[in-house]
XYZ file of C-alpha atoms in Angstrom:
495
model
C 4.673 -103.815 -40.216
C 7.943 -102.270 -40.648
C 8.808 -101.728 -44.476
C 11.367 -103.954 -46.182
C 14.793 -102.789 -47.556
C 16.126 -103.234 -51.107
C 19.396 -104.809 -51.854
C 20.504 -101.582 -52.535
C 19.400 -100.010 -49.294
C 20.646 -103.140 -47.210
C 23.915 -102.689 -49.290
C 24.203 -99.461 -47.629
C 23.025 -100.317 -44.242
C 25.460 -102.804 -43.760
C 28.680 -101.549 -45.795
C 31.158 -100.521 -42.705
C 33.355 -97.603 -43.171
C 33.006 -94.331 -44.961
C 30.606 -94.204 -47.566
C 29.064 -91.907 -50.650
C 25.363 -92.871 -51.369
C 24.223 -91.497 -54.627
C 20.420 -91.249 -54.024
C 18.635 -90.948 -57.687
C 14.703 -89.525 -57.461
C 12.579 -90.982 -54.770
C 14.760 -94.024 -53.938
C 13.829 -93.906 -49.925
C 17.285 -91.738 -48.908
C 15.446 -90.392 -45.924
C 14.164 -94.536 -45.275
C 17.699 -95.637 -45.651
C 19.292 -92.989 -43.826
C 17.454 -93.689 -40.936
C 18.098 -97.595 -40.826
C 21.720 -96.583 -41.355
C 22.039 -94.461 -38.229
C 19.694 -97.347 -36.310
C 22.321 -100.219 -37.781
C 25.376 -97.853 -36.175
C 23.723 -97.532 -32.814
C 23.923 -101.259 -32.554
C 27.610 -101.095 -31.951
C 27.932 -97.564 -31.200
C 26.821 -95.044 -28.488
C 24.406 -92.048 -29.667
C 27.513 -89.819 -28.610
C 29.531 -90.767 -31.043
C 26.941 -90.467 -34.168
C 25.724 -87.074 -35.626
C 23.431 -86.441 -38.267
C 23.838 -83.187 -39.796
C 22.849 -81.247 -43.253
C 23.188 -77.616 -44.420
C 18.986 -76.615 -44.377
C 17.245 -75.881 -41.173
C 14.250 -77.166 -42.868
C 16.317 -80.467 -43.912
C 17.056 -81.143 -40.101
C 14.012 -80.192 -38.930
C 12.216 -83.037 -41.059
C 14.851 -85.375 -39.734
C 14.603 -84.649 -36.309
C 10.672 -85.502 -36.920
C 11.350 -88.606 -38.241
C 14.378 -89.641 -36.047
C 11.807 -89.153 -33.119
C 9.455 -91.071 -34.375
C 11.676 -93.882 -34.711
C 12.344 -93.438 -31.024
C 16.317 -92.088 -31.968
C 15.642 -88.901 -29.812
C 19.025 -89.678 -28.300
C 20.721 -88.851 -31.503
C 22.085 -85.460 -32.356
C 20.460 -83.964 -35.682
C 21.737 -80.354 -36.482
C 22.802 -78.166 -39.093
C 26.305 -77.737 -39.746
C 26.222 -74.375 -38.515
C 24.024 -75.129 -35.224
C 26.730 -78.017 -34.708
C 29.640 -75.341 -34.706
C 27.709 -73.445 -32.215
C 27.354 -75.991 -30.081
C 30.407 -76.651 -30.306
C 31.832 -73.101 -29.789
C 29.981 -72.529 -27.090
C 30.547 -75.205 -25.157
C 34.381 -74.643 -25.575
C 34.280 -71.148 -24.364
C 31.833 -71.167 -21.969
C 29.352 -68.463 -23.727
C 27.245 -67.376 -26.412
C 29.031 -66.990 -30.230
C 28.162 -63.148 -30.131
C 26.986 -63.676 -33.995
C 25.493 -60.850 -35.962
C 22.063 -60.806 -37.300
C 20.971 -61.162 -41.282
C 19.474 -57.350 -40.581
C 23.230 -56.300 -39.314
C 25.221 -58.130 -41.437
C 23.284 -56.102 -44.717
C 24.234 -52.965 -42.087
C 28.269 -53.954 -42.242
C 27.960 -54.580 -46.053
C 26.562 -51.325 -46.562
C 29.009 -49.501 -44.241
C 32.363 -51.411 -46.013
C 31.003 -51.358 -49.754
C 28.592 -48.562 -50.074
C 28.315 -48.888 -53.890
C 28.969 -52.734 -54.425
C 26.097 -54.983 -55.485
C 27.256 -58.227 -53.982
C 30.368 -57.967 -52.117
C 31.529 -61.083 -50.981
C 31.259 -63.068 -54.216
C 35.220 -61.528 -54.601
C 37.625 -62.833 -52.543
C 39.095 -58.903 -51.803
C 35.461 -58.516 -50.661
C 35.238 -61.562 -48.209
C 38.661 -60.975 -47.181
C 37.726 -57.170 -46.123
C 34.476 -58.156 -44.437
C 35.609 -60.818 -42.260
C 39.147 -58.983 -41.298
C 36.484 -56.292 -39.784
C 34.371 -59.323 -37.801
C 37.374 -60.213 -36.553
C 38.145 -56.848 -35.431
C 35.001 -56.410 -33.624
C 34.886 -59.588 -32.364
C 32.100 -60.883 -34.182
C 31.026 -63.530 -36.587
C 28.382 -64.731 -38.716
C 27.822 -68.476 -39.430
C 30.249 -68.858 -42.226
C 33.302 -67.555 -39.645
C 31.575 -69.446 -37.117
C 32.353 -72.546 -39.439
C 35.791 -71.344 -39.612
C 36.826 -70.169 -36.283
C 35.477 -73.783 -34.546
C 38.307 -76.046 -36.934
C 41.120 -75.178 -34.200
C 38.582 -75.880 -31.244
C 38.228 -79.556 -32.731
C 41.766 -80.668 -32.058
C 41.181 -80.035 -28.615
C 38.225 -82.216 -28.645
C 37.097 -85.851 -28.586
C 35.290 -86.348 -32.028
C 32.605 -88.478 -32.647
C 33.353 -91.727 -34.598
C 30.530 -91.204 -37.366
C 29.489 -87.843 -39.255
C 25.261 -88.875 -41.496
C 25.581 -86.070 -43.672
C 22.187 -85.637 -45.636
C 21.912 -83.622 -48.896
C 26.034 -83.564 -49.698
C 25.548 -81.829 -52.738
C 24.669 -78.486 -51.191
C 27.838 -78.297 -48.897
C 29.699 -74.822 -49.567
C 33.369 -74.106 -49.007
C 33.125 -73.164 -45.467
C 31.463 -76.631 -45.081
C 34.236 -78.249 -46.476
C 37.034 -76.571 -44.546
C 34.814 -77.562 -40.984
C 34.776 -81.600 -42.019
C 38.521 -81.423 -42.411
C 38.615 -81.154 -38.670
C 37.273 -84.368 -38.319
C 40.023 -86.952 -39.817
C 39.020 -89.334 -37.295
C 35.532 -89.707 -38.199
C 33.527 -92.011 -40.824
C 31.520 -90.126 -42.856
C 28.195 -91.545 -44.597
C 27.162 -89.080 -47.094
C 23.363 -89.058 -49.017
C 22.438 -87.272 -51.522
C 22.081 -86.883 -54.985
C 24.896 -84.361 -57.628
C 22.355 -84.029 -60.033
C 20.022 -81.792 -57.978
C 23.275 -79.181 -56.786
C 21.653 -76.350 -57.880
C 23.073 -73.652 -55.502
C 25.977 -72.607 -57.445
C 24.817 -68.848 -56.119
C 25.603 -70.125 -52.790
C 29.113 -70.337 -53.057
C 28.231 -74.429 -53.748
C 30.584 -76.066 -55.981
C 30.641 -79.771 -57.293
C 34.208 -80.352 -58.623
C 35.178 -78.560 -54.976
C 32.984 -81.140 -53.684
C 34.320 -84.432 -55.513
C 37.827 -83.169 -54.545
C 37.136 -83.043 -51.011
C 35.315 -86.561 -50.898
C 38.485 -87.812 -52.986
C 40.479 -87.289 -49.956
C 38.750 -89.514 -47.325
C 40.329 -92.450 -46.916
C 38.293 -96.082 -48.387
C 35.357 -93.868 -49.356
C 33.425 -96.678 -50.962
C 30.627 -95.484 -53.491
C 27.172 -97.160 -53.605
C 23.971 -96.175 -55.478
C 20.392 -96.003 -54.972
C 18.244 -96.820 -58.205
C 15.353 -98.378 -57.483
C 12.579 -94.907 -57.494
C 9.477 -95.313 -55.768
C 8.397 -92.286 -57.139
C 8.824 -91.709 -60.695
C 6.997 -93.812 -63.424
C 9.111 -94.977 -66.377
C 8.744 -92.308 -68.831
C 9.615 -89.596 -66.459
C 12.794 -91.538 -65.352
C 13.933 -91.693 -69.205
C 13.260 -88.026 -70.163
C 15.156 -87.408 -66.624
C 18.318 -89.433 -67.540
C 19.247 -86.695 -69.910
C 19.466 -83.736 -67.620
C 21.810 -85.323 -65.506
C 25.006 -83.602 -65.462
C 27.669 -84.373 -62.775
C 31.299 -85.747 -61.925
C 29.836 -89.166 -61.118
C 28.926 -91.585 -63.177
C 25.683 -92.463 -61.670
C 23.378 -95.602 -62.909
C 20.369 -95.499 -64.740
C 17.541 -95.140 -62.340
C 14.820 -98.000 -62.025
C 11.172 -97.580 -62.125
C 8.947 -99.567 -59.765
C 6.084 -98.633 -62.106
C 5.592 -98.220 -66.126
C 3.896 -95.449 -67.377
C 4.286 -92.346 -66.655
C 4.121 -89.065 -69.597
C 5.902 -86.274 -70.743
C 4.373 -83.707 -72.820
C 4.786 -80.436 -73.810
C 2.152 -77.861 -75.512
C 3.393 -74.852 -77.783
C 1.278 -72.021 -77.590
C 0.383 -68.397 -78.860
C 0.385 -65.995 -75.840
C 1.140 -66.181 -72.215
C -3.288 -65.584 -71.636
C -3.838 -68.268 -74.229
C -1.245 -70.814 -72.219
C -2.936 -69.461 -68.610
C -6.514 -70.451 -69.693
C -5.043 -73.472 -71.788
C -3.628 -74.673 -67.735
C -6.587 -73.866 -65.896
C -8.572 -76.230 -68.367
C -6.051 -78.981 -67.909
C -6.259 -78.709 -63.855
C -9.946 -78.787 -63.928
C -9.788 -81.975 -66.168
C -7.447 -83.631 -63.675
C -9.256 -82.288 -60.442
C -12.801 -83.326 -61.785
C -14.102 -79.901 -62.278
C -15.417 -76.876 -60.073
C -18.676 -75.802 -61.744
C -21.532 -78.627 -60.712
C -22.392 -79.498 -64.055
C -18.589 -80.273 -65.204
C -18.028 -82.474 -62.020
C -16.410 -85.891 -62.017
C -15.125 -88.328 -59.720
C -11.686 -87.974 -59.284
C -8.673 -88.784 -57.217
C -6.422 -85.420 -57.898
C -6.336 -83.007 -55.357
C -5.553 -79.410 -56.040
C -2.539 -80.178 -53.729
C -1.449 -83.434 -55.825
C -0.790 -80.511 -58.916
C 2.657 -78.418 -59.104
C 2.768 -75.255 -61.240
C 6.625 -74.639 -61.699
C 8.766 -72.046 -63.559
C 12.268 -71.010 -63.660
C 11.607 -67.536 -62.051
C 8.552 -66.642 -60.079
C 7.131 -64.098 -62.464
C 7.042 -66.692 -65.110
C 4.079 -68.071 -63.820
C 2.150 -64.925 -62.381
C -0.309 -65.036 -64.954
C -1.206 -68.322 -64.788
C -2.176 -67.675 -60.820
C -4.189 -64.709 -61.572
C -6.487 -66.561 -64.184
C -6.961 -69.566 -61.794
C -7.516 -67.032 -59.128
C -9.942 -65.528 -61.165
C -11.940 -68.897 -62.580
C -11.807 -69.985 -58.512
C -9.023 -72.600 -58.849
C -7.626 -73.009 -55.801
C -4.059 -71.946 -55.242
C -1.044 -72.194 -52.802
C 1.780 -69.684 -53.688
C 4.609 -71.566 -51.819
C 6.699 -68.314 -51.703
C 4.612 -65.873 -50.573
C 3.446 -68.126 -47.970
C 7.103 -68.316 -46.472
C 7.345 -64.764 -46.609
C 4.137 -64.029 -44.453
C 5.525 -66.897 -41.594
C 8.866 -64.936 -41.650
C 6.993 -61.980 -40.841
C 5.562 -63.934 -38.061
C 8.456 -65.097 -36.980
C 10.002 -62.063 -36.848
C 6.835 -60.486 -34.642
C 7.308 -63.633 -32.570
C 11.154 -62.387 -31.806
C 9.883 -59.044 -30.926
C 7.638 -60.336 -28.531
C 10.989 -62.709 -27.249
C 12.699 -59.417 -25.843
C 10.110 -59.173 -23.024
C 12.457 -60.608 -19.749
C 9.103 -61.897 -18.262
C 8.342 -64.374 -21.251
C 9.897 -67.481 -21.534
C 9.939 -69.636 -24.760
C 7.947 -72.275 -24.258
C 5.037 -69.708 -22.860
C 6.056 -67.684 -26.031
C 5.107 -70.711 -28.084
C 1.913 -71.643 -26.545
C 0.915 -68.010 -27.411
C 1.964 -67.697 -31.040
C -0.326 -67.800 -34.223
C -1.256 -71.156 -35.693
C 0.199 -70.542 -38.769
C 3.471 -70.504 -37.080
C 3.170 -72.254 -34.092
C 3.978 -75.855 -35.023
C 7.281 -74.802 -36.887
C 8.492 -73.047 -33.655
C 7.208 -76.286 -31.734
C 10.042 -78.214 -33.898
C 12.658 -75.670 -34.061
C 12.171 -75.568 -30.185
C 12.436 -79.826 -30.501
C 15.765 -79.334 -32.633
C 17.534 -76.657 -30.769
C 17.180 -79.360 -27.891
C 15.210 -76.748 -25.796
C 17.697 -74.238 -25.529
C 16.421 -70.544 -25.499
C 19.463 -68.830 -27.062
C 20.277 -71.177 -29.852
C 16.195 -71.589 -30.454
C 16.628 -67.949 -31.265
C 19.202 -68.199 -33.515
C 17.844 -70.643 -35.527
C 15.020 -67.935 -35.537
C 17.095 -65.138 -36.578
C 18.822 -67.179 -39.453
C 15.902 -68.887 -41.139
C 15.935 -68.739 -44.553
C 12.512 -68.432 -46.859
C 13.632 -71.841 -48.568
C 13.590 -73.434 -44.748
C 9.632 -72.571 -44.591
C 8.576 -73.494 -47.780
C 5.429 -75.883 -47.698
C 3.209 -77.702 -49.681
C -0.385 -77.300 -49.004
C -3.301 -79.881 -50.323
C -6.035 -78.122 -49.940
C -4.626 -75.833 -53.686
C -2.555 -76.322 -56.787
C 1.194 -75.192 -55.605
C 2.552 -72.725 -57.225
C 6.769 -72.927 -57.025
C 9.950 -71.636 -58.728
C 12.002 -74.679 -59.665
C 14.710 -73.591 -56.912
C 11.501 -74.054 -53.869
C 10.518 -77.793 -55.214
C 13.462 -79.279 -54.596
C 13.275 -82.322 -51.572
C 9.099 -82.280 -52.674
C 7.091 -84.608 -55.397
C 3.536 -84.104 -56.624
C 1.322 -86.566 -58.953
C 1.528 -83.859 -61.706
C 4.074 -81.171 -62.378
C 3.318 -77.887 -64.599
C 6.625 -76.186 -66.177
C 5.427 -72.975 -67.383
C 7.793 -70.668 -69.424
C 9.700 -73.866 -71.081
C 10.644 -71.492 -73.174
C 15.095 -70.222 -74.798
C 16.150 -67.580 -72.765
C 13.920 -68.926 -69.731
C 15.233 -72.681 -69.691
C 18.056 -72.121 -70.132
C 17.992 -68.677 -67.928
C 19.741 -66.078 -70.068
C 18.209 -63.628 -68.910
C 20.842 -62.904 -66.010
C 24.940 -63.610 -66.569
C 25.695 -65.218 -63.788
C 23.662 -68.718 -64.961
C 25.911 -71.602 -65.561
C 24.357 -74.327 -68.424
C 25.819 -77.086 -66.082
C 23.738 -75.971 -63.745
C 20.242 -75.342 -65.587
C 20.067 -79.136 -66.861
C 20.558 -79.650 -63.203
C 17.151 -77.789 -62.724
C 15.526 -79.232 -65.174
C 16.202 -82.568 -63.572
C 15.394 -81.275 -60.727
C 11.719 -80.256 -62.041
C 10.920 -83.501 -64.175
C 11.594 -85.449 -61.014
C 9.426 -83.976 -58.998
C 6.461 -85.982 -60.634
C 4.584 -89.007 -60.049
C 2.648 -89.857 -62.927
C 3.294 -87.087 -65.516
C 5.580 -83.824 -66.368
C 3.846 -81.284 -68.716
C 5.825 -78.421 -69.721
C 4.151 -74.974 -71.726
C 6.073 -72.200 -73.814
C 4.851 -69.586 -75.937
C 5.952 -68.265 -79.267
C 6.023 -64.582 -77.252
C 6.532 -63.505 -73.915
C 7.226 -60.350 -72.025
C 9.001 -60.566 -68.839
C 10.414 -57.856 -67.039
C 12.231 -55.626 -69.594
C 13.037 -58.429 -71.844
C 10.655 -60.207 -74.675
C 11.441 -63.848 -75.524
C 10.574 -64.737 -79.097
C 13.193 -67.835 -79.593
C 10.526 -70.827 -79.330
C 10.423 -74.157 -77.214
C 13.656 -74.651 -75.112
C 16.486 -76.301 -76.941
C 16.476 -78.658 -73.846
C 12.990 -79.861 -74.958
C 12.202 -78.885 -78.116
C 12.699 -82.972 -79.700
C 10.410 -84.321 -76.764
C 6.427 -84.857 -77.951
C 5.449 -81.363 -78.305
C 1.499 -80.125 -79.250
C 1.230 -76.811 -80.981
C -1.971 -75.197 -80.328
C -3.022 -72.205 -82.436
C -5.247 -69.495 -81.014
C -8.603 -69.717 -81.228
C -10.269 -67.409 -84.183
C -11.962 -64.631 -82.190
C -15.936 -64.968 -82.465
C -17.964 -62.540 -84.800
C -19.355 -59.915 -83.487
C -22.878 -59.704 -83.160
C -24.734 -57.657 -86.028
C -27.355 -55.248 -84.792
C -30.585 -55.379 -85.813
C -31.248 -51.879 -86.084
């Protein structure tokens, strides 16, 4: 039986025109999204609606879903895949884009002692002058160089733009090609957290100020966060919208922190509280329970923050799933399966019957979303990002940096390292406070039934040692302090 919308979500399936949906926690965007796009094709032709978002992972998971509703007829893309499409079929061939490995090559040939280049404007300026030159691009220029194209073009009539909040300048400049389109946005300002992307909110707001009878609606209503973690949530929200108080479909819910000694007393102090929820490992501590390993999220700020704590479950035979490292061993597969690509005599979809499991069903999908076409299936290949194969796994408790949970929820979420100087990140310049409360929303939200968060009074990470207590963030939220326990006496010989 096919699941009933909210007044909210019928609000926004039915409002005509160009819209801004402010999606709070869990709401059903991704539901409503898709009943939007099935309401337009009621009056309008699958050529003339797009559905488009910045990750490759985002539109991947869309594409899924769109099938599955039998849309296969619409066209679901990244904005960047969209531009190539759109090149290409202007031109008549292939954008001859450069590669992630040769664009580090050109960085290191124009600014042989700069760190990061193109975060000054002299910088960018210099590095896409010589693209030009060559007759190259990446997939920000791509962005850029397809705006004249689209006056030469028939546009289509609605632009579903999933995720709004992570659009970057580039972005920006490509939608103002389309002033004859609606737009429907969806997403939600309070989890922009890509500020080192070149993504800017107030740049953002400005640009959606300028299309025409933009009307503004709001999704409230979570299906995923109890009460308590909605509250606690409400306070880390930090963007130029006004956005309602978020509604809880269930009471409940906790948030707790524990103060602690030492980053070993804090790493065995988490491995008991996993066993509790999991039921136990050992035979003679095992209880019923409902918690899988998977239905447990260990986040921190930075990856190394929460090193520790994986080695000690490792070593008590806790089950873990580092989410990072995982991407990185499928991008090394990926990049052996684009080796094994160059053959002539090996076409894609014999290349994909061929490839490890690991891998195998994510190049099924990409092969799905680049609608079967070998070149731009490579690509997508050549460009994917570690955040785009980031997965959850329920077979062990997931270990994530705040950054990798976004878009994911888990019964019980872990901050580890809640700690001044890590939450807030001060560790690094370049942090902006606007920004960190963002995270921290971002974090808290990603729980079901309860947010826990852990500091210590000491803590040694990379060349710096934190000593400044609970984070300021936190520090007035229901907080245990746990003292060490006394070291047992040593035994006294006999003899």
């Amino acid at each position: 039986m096919e699941a009933l919308l909210t007044e909210e979500q019928k609000r926004v399936v039915e409002t005509p025109g160009s819209l801004l949906v402010i999606a709070g926690p869990g709401t059903g965007k991704t539901f409503t999204l898709i009943k939007k796009v099935k309401n337009l094709l009621e009056s309008e032709s699958p050529e003339d609606v797009v559905v488009l978002s910045y990750s490759l992972k985002v539109s991947r998971e869309l594409k899924e879903k769109f099938s599955k509703e039998g849309l296969d007829s619409v066209k679901v893309d990244t904005f960047h895949g969209f531009a190539y499409d759109i090149w290409r079929d202007y031109y008549q061939k292939n954008p001859p884009l450069i590669s992630e490995d040769e664009k580090r090559d050109i960085l290191k040939k124009l600014f042989p002692r700069q760190k990061s280049p193109l975060k000054t404007k002299e910088g960018l300026k210099a590095y896409r002058t010589f693209l030009k030159e060559k007759g190259l691009l990446d997939f920000e220029l791509l962005l850029l160089e397809t705006i004249p194209i689209l006056k030469h073009l028939s546009l289509p009539k609605f632009l579903v733009i999933d995720e709004f909040q992570d659009m970057g300048e580039e972005i920006l400049e490509f939608l103002k090609g389309f002033p004859s389109s609606n737009f429907v946005f969806f997403g939600d300002p309070n989890q922009a957290i890509y500020s080192f992307k070149g993504v800017d909110l107030l740049r953002i707001r400005d640009f959606l100020e300028g299309i025409p009878d933009l009307k503004r609606l709001h999704l409230t209503k979570s299906f995923r966060c109890r009460e308590e973690i909605l509250k606690v949530a409400e306070r880390f929200k930090e963007s130029p919208w006004k956005v309602p108080s978020y509604k809880p479909l269930v009471s409940g819910g906790s948030v707790e922190g524990f103060e602690l000694e030492t980053p070993y007393q804090e790493a065995d102090f988490l491995a008991k509280k996993v066993k509790e929820l999991i039921g136990g490992l050992q035979l003679e501590e095992q209880r019923l329970s409902d918690v899988a390993p998977g239905d447990i999220f260990i986040l921190s700020r930075i990856r190394q923050a929460a090193a520790h704590v994986r080695e000690v479950f490792e070593d008590q035979g806790i089950p873990v799933n580092s989410v990072e490292a995982q991407a990185e061993e499928l991008k090394k597969e990926i990049e052996g399966f684009l080796k094994n690509m160059e053959n002539p005599l090996l076409d894609a979809e014999t290349a994909i019957s061929s490839a490890p499991r690991e891998v195998k069903g994510l190049l099924k999908n990409l092969w799905e979303l680049s609608n079967r076409d070998e070149e731009k299936f490579k690509v997508y290949l050549e460009t994917i990002s570690l955040e785009d194969l980031f997965q959850v796994k329920k077979e062990g408790v997931n270990f994530l940096s705040i950054h990798s949970s976004k878009g994911l929820e888990a019964e019980y979420v872990f901050l580890v390292g809640a700690e001044n100087g890590l939450i807030p990140l001060k560790l690094f310049k370049d942090t902006r406070e606007d920004e960190e409360k963002r995270l921290l929303y971002v974090a808290i939200t990603r729980a079901k039934s309860a947010f826990y968060f852990t500091s210590t009074k000491r803590r040694k990470i990379f060349n710096f040692t934190l000593k400044h207590g609970t984070s300021r963030y936190l520090a007035d939220l229901p907080i245990t302090r746990i003292k060490k326990p006394p070291k047992k006496p040593k035994q006294v010989g006999l003899f």
